[in-house]
Amino acid sequence: MSTVKTEKTVKTVKTDTETPSFLKALYQGRFDESLVFPFPEIPEDTKELVTAFADAYRDFDAQFINSEKIDADHFFPRDVVKGLGDLGAMGMSIPEEYGGSGFSATAYCKMMEVIGPLDASAAIVVGAHQSIGIKPLLLFGSEEQKKKWLPDLAAGKMVGAFCLTEPEAGSDAASLKTTAVYDSATDEYVLTGTKQWISNGGFARFFTIFARIPEAGVEAGSHKEIACFAVIASEDGTLPGFSRGVEEKKLGLCASSTCQIILDGCRVPAFNIIGGKGNGFRVAVETLNTGRTSLGAGSVGGCKQMIKLAVEHATQRKQFKTRIADFEMIREKIAEMTAHTYVLESMVYMTAGLVDKKVDYSLEGACCKVWGTELLWKTINEALQISGGNGFMNEYPYGRGLRDSRINMIFEGTNEILRLFIALTGMKEAGDVLKDVQHALHKPIAEYGVLVGHAQKWMRGTVTHYKLEKVHPSLAPEADQAAKYAAVLRNACETMVYRNKKNVVNRQYLLHRIADVVMDLFAQIATLSRVTAAIEKKGEEKAKPEIEIARWFAFQARHRMVANLKALDRHKDAEATAISDAAYEAGGYPFDLWGW
């Protein structure tokens, strides 16, 4: 086994760049086409590198990873973890100067697209290590810290784990209970608390643990208390005051390790604070931002796998002397699966391109995660349906696919929390006129947790027009549609704030609709950019299937956007509240026909 390396080292990416992302610019009243056109082109040397690495990984998977066995055993073999390190899979995103391969975000996403469908538990080992486990060190670590720890992390001698969630603190970072008390005599912090549902927790040695440092002059319970600590277990996995809980019995990803991390007077050198005291909240937010795009990439890979299985079955299976592939209801499913996967792929690699250009991608990454994980769930379900009774049998991959993919809509921020984040970002850049709303919109950070982010109120600006001028002329109607609804979205956000004032943060019925419009817009624009590039490269005739996808998706997206935007004014939200209240009061279903 050998480590594949790039010729160039990719520098650490931080998300707090001076250049806002396309969607943030859109919210602020600017339609910056330069951020999304042309569609990111993958250099030939990168394609060659990733192709070679993907081939090496597939060979490794075929030789060493028995997916059915490890899933049944509920155990990921430790020698396979070591093998992943020897292969170089644990250091893909680590710069070369620290022993890694220095993959760009685009290259890393492609590898996660490859790894996920081969074995989802292996994807967790690799992804939990690189996408979030060691990411605080990559983004915020000092040079001394990086030189000390990254070489062993790149080689897989240490595996990383991200430790934020607690029994009482999921999306709500304000509920974080783990404490770190400074001992000036030893220049150490004493950590006490419990972290829950930690991926790789059973065998990791490098833990990024978030804890509160109670100090005079710092508001108790505020985010300013939070710091990120690197907690390093010894080679035998032990550390005084540190222990691991039992492995959780899970619905899916059964071979992956998930357990509690228990800290009871665990001493950690002050040197091990990553990003400085009081910056832990920012470290957590930006780390989670980086992981979401790769979750979208994994979803692309899973969707492609399901489409392949569905097409194979549909073209071979005959009923009524006809291939079921020729029935329009099956065609509809295959078309939707294929087109939506193309759209998701466009979103993911558009976003990866933003990362590589050092552009803020937090919103786009959230869109990829929400849209992608929900698409994968639906695609597996549809592929199972096409397979008929076979799909319900354990010998086929659909059941495990459903079990393994379900957590994706919860991982790294539930899709509900991320919808709030996407929508509330539309209220950013507050003006002087509504300073009270600006102040109120700082509260969702504590109320909704890490993933709502630093939402502020809407800046009242003026926009003369939106126009996509770089889209190929053959797609002019679709480009005009996207521009139209981008302007409508901005006005809708402004109206929401003026109508709801401080209460806008609690209008989740409306925020859900706004988020879905934003995702449809980004999906459509990413697709138009990619198809435009395809036309310019291949010509209209050869790009015709992709043009048809762009037109089909624009048609579907328009209907959803119109419905969601209209429902900001005309809805039955009060009735939904009343119905849910009835269920809460009854402790369940309140309308049993028999009166039981």
XYZ file of C-alpha atoms in Angstrom:
596
model
C 0.000 0.000 0.000
C 1.297 3.455 -0.799
C 0.206 6.983 -0.176
C -0.872 8.927 -3.269
C 0.212 12.568 -3.140
C -0.477 15.698 -5.142
C 2.223 17.831 -6.702
C 0.890 20.937 -5.004
C -0.056 21.529 -1.424
C -3.508 22.960 -0.847
C -3.506 25.655 1.803
C -5.852 25.569 4.737
C -9.269 26.977 3.881
C -11.178 29.184 6.266
C -14.764 30.077 5.681
C -14.623 33.620 7.047
C -13.186 35.076 3.844
C -13.729 38.604 2.612
C -15.602 37.355 -0.465
C -19.193 36.374 0.345
C -20.717 33.358 -1.313
C -23.099 33.651 -4.222
C -26.162 33.059 -2.048
C -25.108 35.550 0.618
C -24.487 38.123 -2.094
C -27.927 37.321 -3.489
C -29.505 37.939 -0.103
C -27.629 41.237 0.147
C -29.029 42.459 -3.150
C -26.075 41.567 -5.402
C -26.218 39.041 -8.212
C -22.530 38.108 -8.552
C -22.309 35.800 -11.563
C -18.524 35.671 -11.350
C -18.862 33.348 -8.361
C -20.865 30.714 -10.248
C -19.784 31.161 -13.883
C -18.018 29.477 -15.468
C -18.723 26.140 -13.803
C -15.593 24.960 -11.956
C -13.369 23.008 -14.316
C -11.459 20.075 -12.881
C -7.794 20.193 -13.988
C -6.536 17.146 -15.874
C -3.792 16.458 -13.331
C -6.414 16.428 -10.568
C -8.574 14.020 -12.572
C -5.594 11.713 -13.084
C -4.635 11.867 -9.419
C -8.130 11.183 -8.106
C -8.744 8.452 -10.685
C -5.574 6.667 -9.553
C -6.455 7.074 -5.899
C -10.043 5.925 -6.474
C -8.795 2.818 -8.293
C -6.418 2.073 -5.412
C -9.231 2.538 -2.913
C -11.594 0.240 -4.844
C -8.908 -2.442 -4.895
C -8.405 -2.011 -1.152
C -12.137 -2.219 -0.525
C -12.497 -5.378 -2.608
C -9.599 -7.050 -0.823
C -10.047 -5.986 2.786
C -13.600 -4.728 3.477
C -16.325 -7.363 3.722
C -19.327 -5.068 4.045
C -21.903 -7.718 4.866
C -19.720 -9.302 7.543
C -18.690 -6.130 9.334
C -22.280 -4.892 9.280
C -23.487 -8.165 10.801
C -20.616 -8.200 13.318
C -21.222 -4.554 14.301
C -17.467 -4.038 14.222
C -14.994 -2.281 11.944
C -11.711 -4.248 12.018
C -8.827 -2.260 13.433
C -6.402 -3.694 10.885
C -8.624 -2.209 8.168
C -8.406 1.187 9.888
C -4.620 0.821 9.809
C -4.820 -0.188 6.165
C -6.791 2.948 5.353
C -3.972 4.941 6.916
C -1.313 3.075 4.938
C -3.291 3.681 1.756
C -3.370 7.419 2.407
C -7.130 7.620 2.841
C -6.811 9.202 6.291
C -4.661 12.066 5.045
C -6.375 13.116 1.825
C -7.262 16.615 3.044
C -4.061 17.191 5.046
C -1.412 19.342 3.314
C 1.700 17.630 2.042
C 4.043 19.439 4.401
C 2.379 17.586 7.262
C 2.443 14.184 5.576
C -0.905 14.245 3.799
C -1.933 14.223 0.155
C -3.066 17.838 -0.019
C -6.301 17.165 -1.860
C -8.385 20.126 -2.950
C -11.980 20.261 -1.736
C -13.060 19.103 -5.193
C -10.768 16.067 -5.088
C -11.801 15.203 -1.534
C -15.499 15.392 -2.439
C -14.952 13.054 -5.374
C -13.247 10.526 -3.115
C -16.095 10.694 -0.585
C -18.466 10.135 -3.501
C -16.482 6.976 -4.308
C -16.042 5.687 -0.746
C -19.636 6.055 0.468
C -21.374 3.580 -1.863
C -18.635 0.960 -1.380
C -19.144 0.841 2.376
C -20.925 3.502 4.403
C -19.210 2.545 7.667
C -15.803 2.994 6.035
C -16.986 6.400 4.837
C -17.743 7.265 8.468
C -14.263 6.210 9.595
C -12.660 8.366 6.911
C -15.162 11.240 6.994
C -15.537 11.607 10.760
C -11.742 11.711 10.937
C -11.102 14.270 8.175
C -14.315 16.184 7.542
C -14.836 17.149 11.185
C -12.526 15.259 13.576
C -9.258 16.959 12.681
C -10.770 19.941 10.868
C -10.474 22.322 13.870
C -6.731 21.669 13.845
C -6.499 22.274 10.097
C -8.558 25.469 10.223
C -7.491 27.017 13.512
C -4.449 25.151 14.830
C -1.135 26.901 15.376
C 1.841 25.909 13.260
C 3.375 24.191 16.276
C 0.197 22.191 16.890
C -0.045 21.152 13.251
C 3.560 19.982 13.119
C 3.083 18.016 16.326
C -0.127 16.144 15.467
C -0.918 16.200 11.751
C 1.766 13.733 10.562
C 0.389 10.935 12.761
C -3.172 11.887 11.807
C -2.289 11.807 8.096
C -0.731 8.359 8.458
C -3.690 7.000 10.403
C -1.522 6.338 13.459
C -4.048 8.514 15.277
C -7.697 8.683 14.241
C -9.706 11.830 14.913
C -13.139 12.294 16.495
C -15.275 15.425 16.874
C -16.873 15.804 20.315
C -19.555 18.478 20.556
C -22.865 16.712 21.254
C -23.844 15.978 24.861
C -26.866 14.295 26.470
C -28.387 17.752 27.059
C -26.797 19.601 24.141
C -27.526 18.622 20.570
C -28.211 21.523 18.221
C -28.306 23.875 21.213
C -24.733 24.855 22.072
C -26.004 27.014 24.929
C -26.742 23.794 26.820
C -23.120 22.616 26.742
C -22.235 21.290 30.207
C -18.666 20.000 29.866
C -16.297 22.246 31.811
C -12.586 22.980 31.653
C -11.157 24.448 34.864
C -7.687 25.971 34.688
C -4.981 24.778 37.090
C -2.289 27.456 37.145
C 0.101 25.223 39.094
C 0.472 22.835 36.157
C -0.738 25.050 33.281
C -3.427 22.483 32.542
C -7.182 22.402 32.186
C -9.230 19.827 34.052
C -12.082 18.597 31.841
C -15.265 17.101 33.232
C -18.341 16.071 31.259
C -19.842 13.557 28.859
C -19.922 13.657 25.070
C -22.495 11.582 23.241
C -22.782 9.752 19.892
C -19.142 10.235 18.995
C -18.244 8.700 15.630
C -14.911 6.819 15.770
C -15.150 7.146 19.551
C -14.258 3.512 20.233
C -10.793 3.651 18.687
C -9.883 7.302 18.053
C -6.922 8.840 19.852
C -7.276 12.483 18.789
C -10.417 14.106 20.167
C -11.499 17.689 19.496
C -13.584 18.353 22.594
C -15.643 21.479 23.224
C -15.938 22.655 26.819
C -16.744 25.749 28.851
C -14.011 27.643 30.666
C -15.662 29.406 33.623
C -13.823 32.687 34.144
C -14.447 35.936 35.923
C -15.590 38.636 33.544
C -17.035 36.187 31.015
C -20.809 35.838 30.949
C -21.809 32.468 32.367
C -23.539 30.291 29.790
C -22.423 32.441 26.857
C -20.588 31.224 23.783
C -17.557 33.223 24.901
C -16.887 30.547 27.508
C -16.500 27.785 24.942
C -13.094 26.533 23.831
C -11.919 23.642 21.674
C -9.408 21.234 23.225
C -7.282 18.565 21.596
C -7.418 15.588 23.941
C -4.839 12.969 23.003
C -5.069 9.392 24.232
C -1.926 7.269 24.549
C -1.009 4.579 22.023
C -2.967 2.028 24.029
C -5.998 4.336 23.893
C -5.983 5.348 27.550
C -5.628 8.627 29.428
C -6.185 9.404 33.125
C -9.677 10.788 33.669
C -10.764 9.669 30.192
C -12.981 6.695 29.340
C -15.184 5.420 26.536
C -18.768 4.246 26.863
C -20.151 1.049 25.398
C -20.716 0.893 21.654
C -24.194 2.098 20.709
C -26.590 -0.294 18.977
C -27.685 1.641 15.915
C -30.283 1.428 13.166
C -27.613 1.691 10.478
C -23.881 2.163 9.949
C -23.607 -0.817 12.253
C -19.891 -1.435 11.736
C -18.939 2.129 12.591
C -17.977 3.017 16.138
C -20.334 5.283 18.088
C -20.009 5.725 21.834
C -19.886 8.212 24.681
C -16.660 9.910 25.705
C -16.544 10.423 29.462
C -14.247 12.994 31.054
C -13.800 12.854 34.813
C -11.007 15.180 35.855
C -9.105 14.652 32.600
C -6.030 16.909 32.519
C -5.178 18.614 29.244
C -2.223 20.997 28.687
C -3.141 24.614 27.965
C -1.100 24.187 24.772
C -3.885 21.935 23.476
C -6.475 24.706 23.110
C -7.218 25.049 19.393
C -8.186 28.497 18.151
C -7.810 30.267 21.484
C -10.032 30.685 24.513
C -13.536 31.917 23.796
C -13.415 30.933 20.131
C -14.792 27.422 20.489
C -18.203 28.316 19.129
C -16.685 29.726 15.958
C -14.413 26.692 15.641
C -17.423 24.362 15.912
C -19.529 26.323 13.403
C -16.820 26.547 10.764
C -15.842 22.910 11.227
C -19.420 21.793 10.662
C -19.669 24.080 7.631
C -16.792 22.219 5.989
C -18.262 18.767 6.596
C -21.601 19.359 4.930
C -20.388 19.567 1.353
C -18.723 16.160 1.633
C -21.988 14.700 2.968
C -23.598 15.987 -0.211
C -20.817 14.342 -2.219
C -21.419 11.024 -0.500
C -25.091 11.382 -1.381
C -24.167 11.831 -5.049
C -22.306 8.530 -4.962
C -25.181 6.740 -3.270
C -27.704 8.087 -5.781
C -25.568 6.952 -8.718
C -25.350 3.471 -7.226
C -29.136 3.271 -6.816
C -29.780 4.518 -10.361
C -27.475 1.809 -11.716
C -29.334 -0.890 -9.777
C -32.749 0.485 -10.775
C -31.848 0.692 -14.470
C -30.402 -2.836 -14.466
C -33.576 -4.254 -12.935
C -36.002 -2.182 -15.027
C -34.355 -3.066 -18.337
C -34.174 -6.788 -17.538
C -37.515 -7.350 -15.806
C -40.546 -8.034 -18.036
C -44.205 -7.887 -17.096
C -47.124 -8.165 -19.531
C -44.516 -9.077 -22.207
C -42.958 -5.633 -21.830
C -39.844 -4.366 -20.092
C -40.943 -2.482 -17.007
C -38.418 0.163 -18.080
C -40.845 1.095 -20.867
C -43.766 1.815 -18.549
C -44.189 5.545 -18.033
C -44.461 5.342 -14.254
C -41.053 3.645 -14.167
C -39.652 6.112 -16.712
C -40.859 8.932 -14.489
C -38.985 7.512 -11.513
C -35.773 6.918 -13.469
C -35.939 10.383 -15.035
C -36.458 12.080 -11.690
C -33.689 10.095 -9.992
C -31.244 10.821 -12.814
C -32.065 14.504 -13.247
C -32.008 15.234 -9.534
C -28.677 13.453 -9.136
C -27.264 15.593 -11.949
C -28.542 18.681 -10.152
C -27.070 17.588 -6.812
C -23.739 16.789 -8.453
C -23.776 20.306 -9.919
C -24.488 21.833 -6.495
C -21.752 19.838 -4.761
C -18.976 20.571 -7.230
C -20.049 24.188 -7.601
C -19.672 24.468 -3.820
C -16.370 22.585 -3.782
C -15.164 25.083 -6.362
C -16.110 27.934 -4.027
C -14.113 26.276 -1.252
C -11.081 25.964 -3.496
C -11.427 29.640 -4.499
C -11.421 30.631 -0.808
C -14.978 31.958 -1.019
C -17.418 31.712 1.888
C -19.477 28.603 1.187
C -21.400 28.084 4.426
C -24.825 28.570 2.841
C -24.057 26.531 -0.246
C -22.651 23.724 1.901
C -25.834 23.650 3.969
C -27.912 23.467 0.773
C -25.831 20.528 -0.481
C -26.263 18.676 2.796
C -30.026 19.159 3.119
C -30.876 18.676 -0.551
C -28.466 15.794 -1.000
C -29.356 13.725 2.045
C -33.080 14.028 1.347
C -32.541 13.140 -2.305
C -30.514 10.048 -1.393
C -33.239 8.823 0.964
C -35.882 9.265 -1.734
C -33.704 7.724 -4.447
C -33.035 4.562 -2.429
C -36.746 4.275 -1.703
C -37.646 4.637 -5.390
C -34.980 2.138 -6.460
C -36.395 -0.323 -3.941
C -39.884 0.258 -5.348
C -38.709 -0.419 -8.889
C -37.123 -3.640 -7.660
C -40.486 -4.786 -6.304
C -40.506 -7.684 -3.859
C -36.785 -8.274 -4.376
C -36.115 -4.885 -2.844
C -37.574 -6.037 0.458
C -35.188 -8.998 0.699
C -32.000 -8.768 2.755
C -29.882 -10.196 -0.051
C -30.408 -6.961 -1.967
C -28.725 -3.701 -0.887
C -31.785 -1.479 -0.522
C -32.622 -2.231 3.101
C -29.122 -1.559 4.293
C -29.003 1.502 2.079
C -32.063 2.920 3.834
C -30.680 2.081 7.275
C -27.260 3.547 6.564
C -28.501 6.725 4.875
C -31.172 7.732 7.385
C -28.691 9.310 9.810
C -27.473 11.700 7.104
C -30.509 13.928 7.674
C -29.416 14.244 11.326
C -25.602 14.260 11.017
C -23.772 17.586 11.273
C -26.920 19.539 11.975
C -30.429 18.254 11.481
C -32.012 19.310 8.227
C -34.552 21.332 10.220
C -31.813 23.332 11.942
C -30.024 23.857 8.646
C -33.205 25.144 7.027
C -33.369 27.725 9.802
C -29.739 28.624 9.144
C -30.357 29.011 5.414
C -33.460 31.159 5.905
C -32.208 33.311 8.767
C -29.123 34.228 6.784
C -31.568 36.093 4.579
C -32.091 38.498 7.442
C -28.416 39.473 7.585
C -26.777 42.918 7.376
C -29.232 44.807 9.561
C -29.789 48.503 8.988
C -30.144 51.275 11.514
C -33.909 51.471 11.020
C -34.590 48.162 12.736
C -31.836 47.852 15.325
C -34.233 46.139 17.707
C -34.717 43.368 15.150
C -30.964 43.181 14.615
C -30.507 42.623 18.348
C -33.253 39.999 18.484
C -31.719 38.053 15.628
C -28.610 37.385 17.683
C -30.754 35.209 19.978
C -31.329 32.300 17.583
C -27.670 31.419 18.019
C -28.358 30.396 21.585
C -31.915 29.280 20.923
C -31.309 27.103 17.892
C -27.718 26.154 18.575
C -24.518 25.916 16.632
C -26.095 25.572 13.227
C -28.393 28.589 13.125
C -25.329 30.809 13.123
C -24.892 34.504 13.518
C -28.210 35.581 11.979
C -28.935 39.286 11.966
C -31.666 41.363 10.399
C -32.194 42.258 6.816
C -30.389 45.222 5.313
C -32.821 47.327 3.322
C -31.106 47.869 -0.012
C -32.153 48.609 -3.533
C -31.739 46.294 -6.489
C -32.341 47.552 -9.991
C -32.609 44.073 -11.500
C -31.347 40.540 -11.399
C -30.092 38.991 -14.608
C -28.073 35.908 -15.486
C -26.069 37.096 -18.470
C -23.587 34.219 -18.733
C -26.112 31.431 -19.276
C -26.142 29.996 -22.796
C -28.856 31.626 -24.986
C -30.605 28.282 -25.482
C -31.431 28.379 -21.762
C -32.534 32.018 -21.655
C -36.084 31.282 -20.386
C -34.707 29.204 -17.518
C -32.141 31.894 -16.703
C -34.828 34.581 -16.668
C -36.931 32.418 -14.375
C -34.073 32.027 -11.882
C -33.386 35.762 -11.934
C -37.060 36.573 -11.421
C -37.476 34.371 -8.380
C -34.181 35.535 -6.899
C -35.609 39.054 -6.840
C -38.927 37.805 -5.458
C -37.059 35.926 -2.726
C -35.178 39.021 -1.635
C -38.355 41.060 -1.419
C -40.071 38.250 0.471
C -37.299 38.181 3.076
C -37.481 41.929 3.512
C -41.256 41.794 3.899
C -40.996 39.004 6.468
C -38.744 41.062 8.707
C -40.852 44.208 8.455
C -44.016 42.289 9.239
C -42.706 40.086 12.027
C -40.042 42.273 13.642
C -38.455 40.429 16.571
C -40.724 37.428 16.143
C -39.307 36.567 12.715
C -36.905 34.085 14.325
C -39.865 32.051 15.584
C -41.808 31.926 12.305
C -40.538 28.499 11.388
C -43.423 27.660 9.061
C -42.346 30.611 6.923
C -38.607 30.083 7.370
C -38.980 26.511 6.116
C -40.540 27.801 2.885
C -37.859 30.441 2.416
C -35.119 27.822 2.831
C -36.715 25.554 0.251
C -36.904 28.421 -2.248
C -33.225 29.204 -1.656
C -32.244 25.577 -2.241
C -34.267 25.394 -5.455
C -32.654 28.612 -6.680
C -29.135 27.442 -5.935
C -29.854 24.059 -7.499
C -31.197 25.681 -10.657
C -28.342 28.172 -11.001
C -25.671 25.507 -10.405
C -27.331 23.368 -13.074
C -27.540 26.241 -15.564
C -23.853 26.961 -15.012
C -22.863 23.341 -15.571
C -25.049 22.876 -18.645
C -23.749 26.135 -20.123
C -20.205 24.787 -19.721
C -21.271 21.514 -21.363
C -22.769 23.357 -24.354
C -19.643 25.481 -24.784
C -17.461 22.380 -24.663
C -19.531 19.884 -26.687
C -22.013 21.960 -28.650
C -25.796 22.054 -28.308
C -26.465 18.770 -30.082
C -24.152 16.654 -27.918
C -25.246 18.491 -24.789
C -28.937 17.983 -25.567
C -29.602 15.476 -22.734
C -28.148 17.933 -20.228
C -30.155 20.803 -21.705
C -33.261 18.696 -21.194
C -32.337 18.163 -17.543
C -31.937 21.917 -17.056
C -35.341 22.589 -18.618
C -37.065 19.748 -16.763
C -35.666 20.818 -13.420
C -36.485 24.497 -13.976
C -40.088 23.534 -14.673
C -40.307 21.470 -11.484
C -38.499 24.077 -9.380
C -40.750 26.887 -10.592
C -43.861 25.127 -9.329
C -42.277 24.523 -5.919
C -40.991 28.087 -5.609
C -44.333 29.603 -6.588
C -46.140 27.413 -4.063
C -43.696 28.238 -1.260
C -43.661 31.970 -1.957
C -47.452 32.174 -2.149
C -47.673 30.267 1.127
C -45.791 33.069 2.879
C -49.056 35.035 2.688
C -51.764 32.438 2.099
C -51.470 29.460 4.378
C -53.141 27.395 7.071
C -50.373 27.623 9.653
C -52.784 28.453 12.472
C -54.657 25.252 11.715
C -51.400 23.275 11.776
C -50.632 24.722 15.207
C -54.107 23.838 16.465
C -53.857 20.262 15.175
C -50.449 19.736 16.770
C -51.761 21.211 20.046
C -54.580 18.674 19.995
C -52.060 15.837 19.614
C -49.872 17.233 22.409
C -52.816 17.559 24.768
C -53.992 14.016 24.015
C -50.507 12.567 24.298
C -50.855 11.066 20.826
C -53.534 10.658 18.165
C -56.638 12.469 19.491
C -59.313 11.397 16.995
C -59.679 7.626 17.360
C -62.887 6.587 15.587
C -63.769 4.119 18.336
C -63.111 6.603 21.109
C -60.364 4.509 22.668
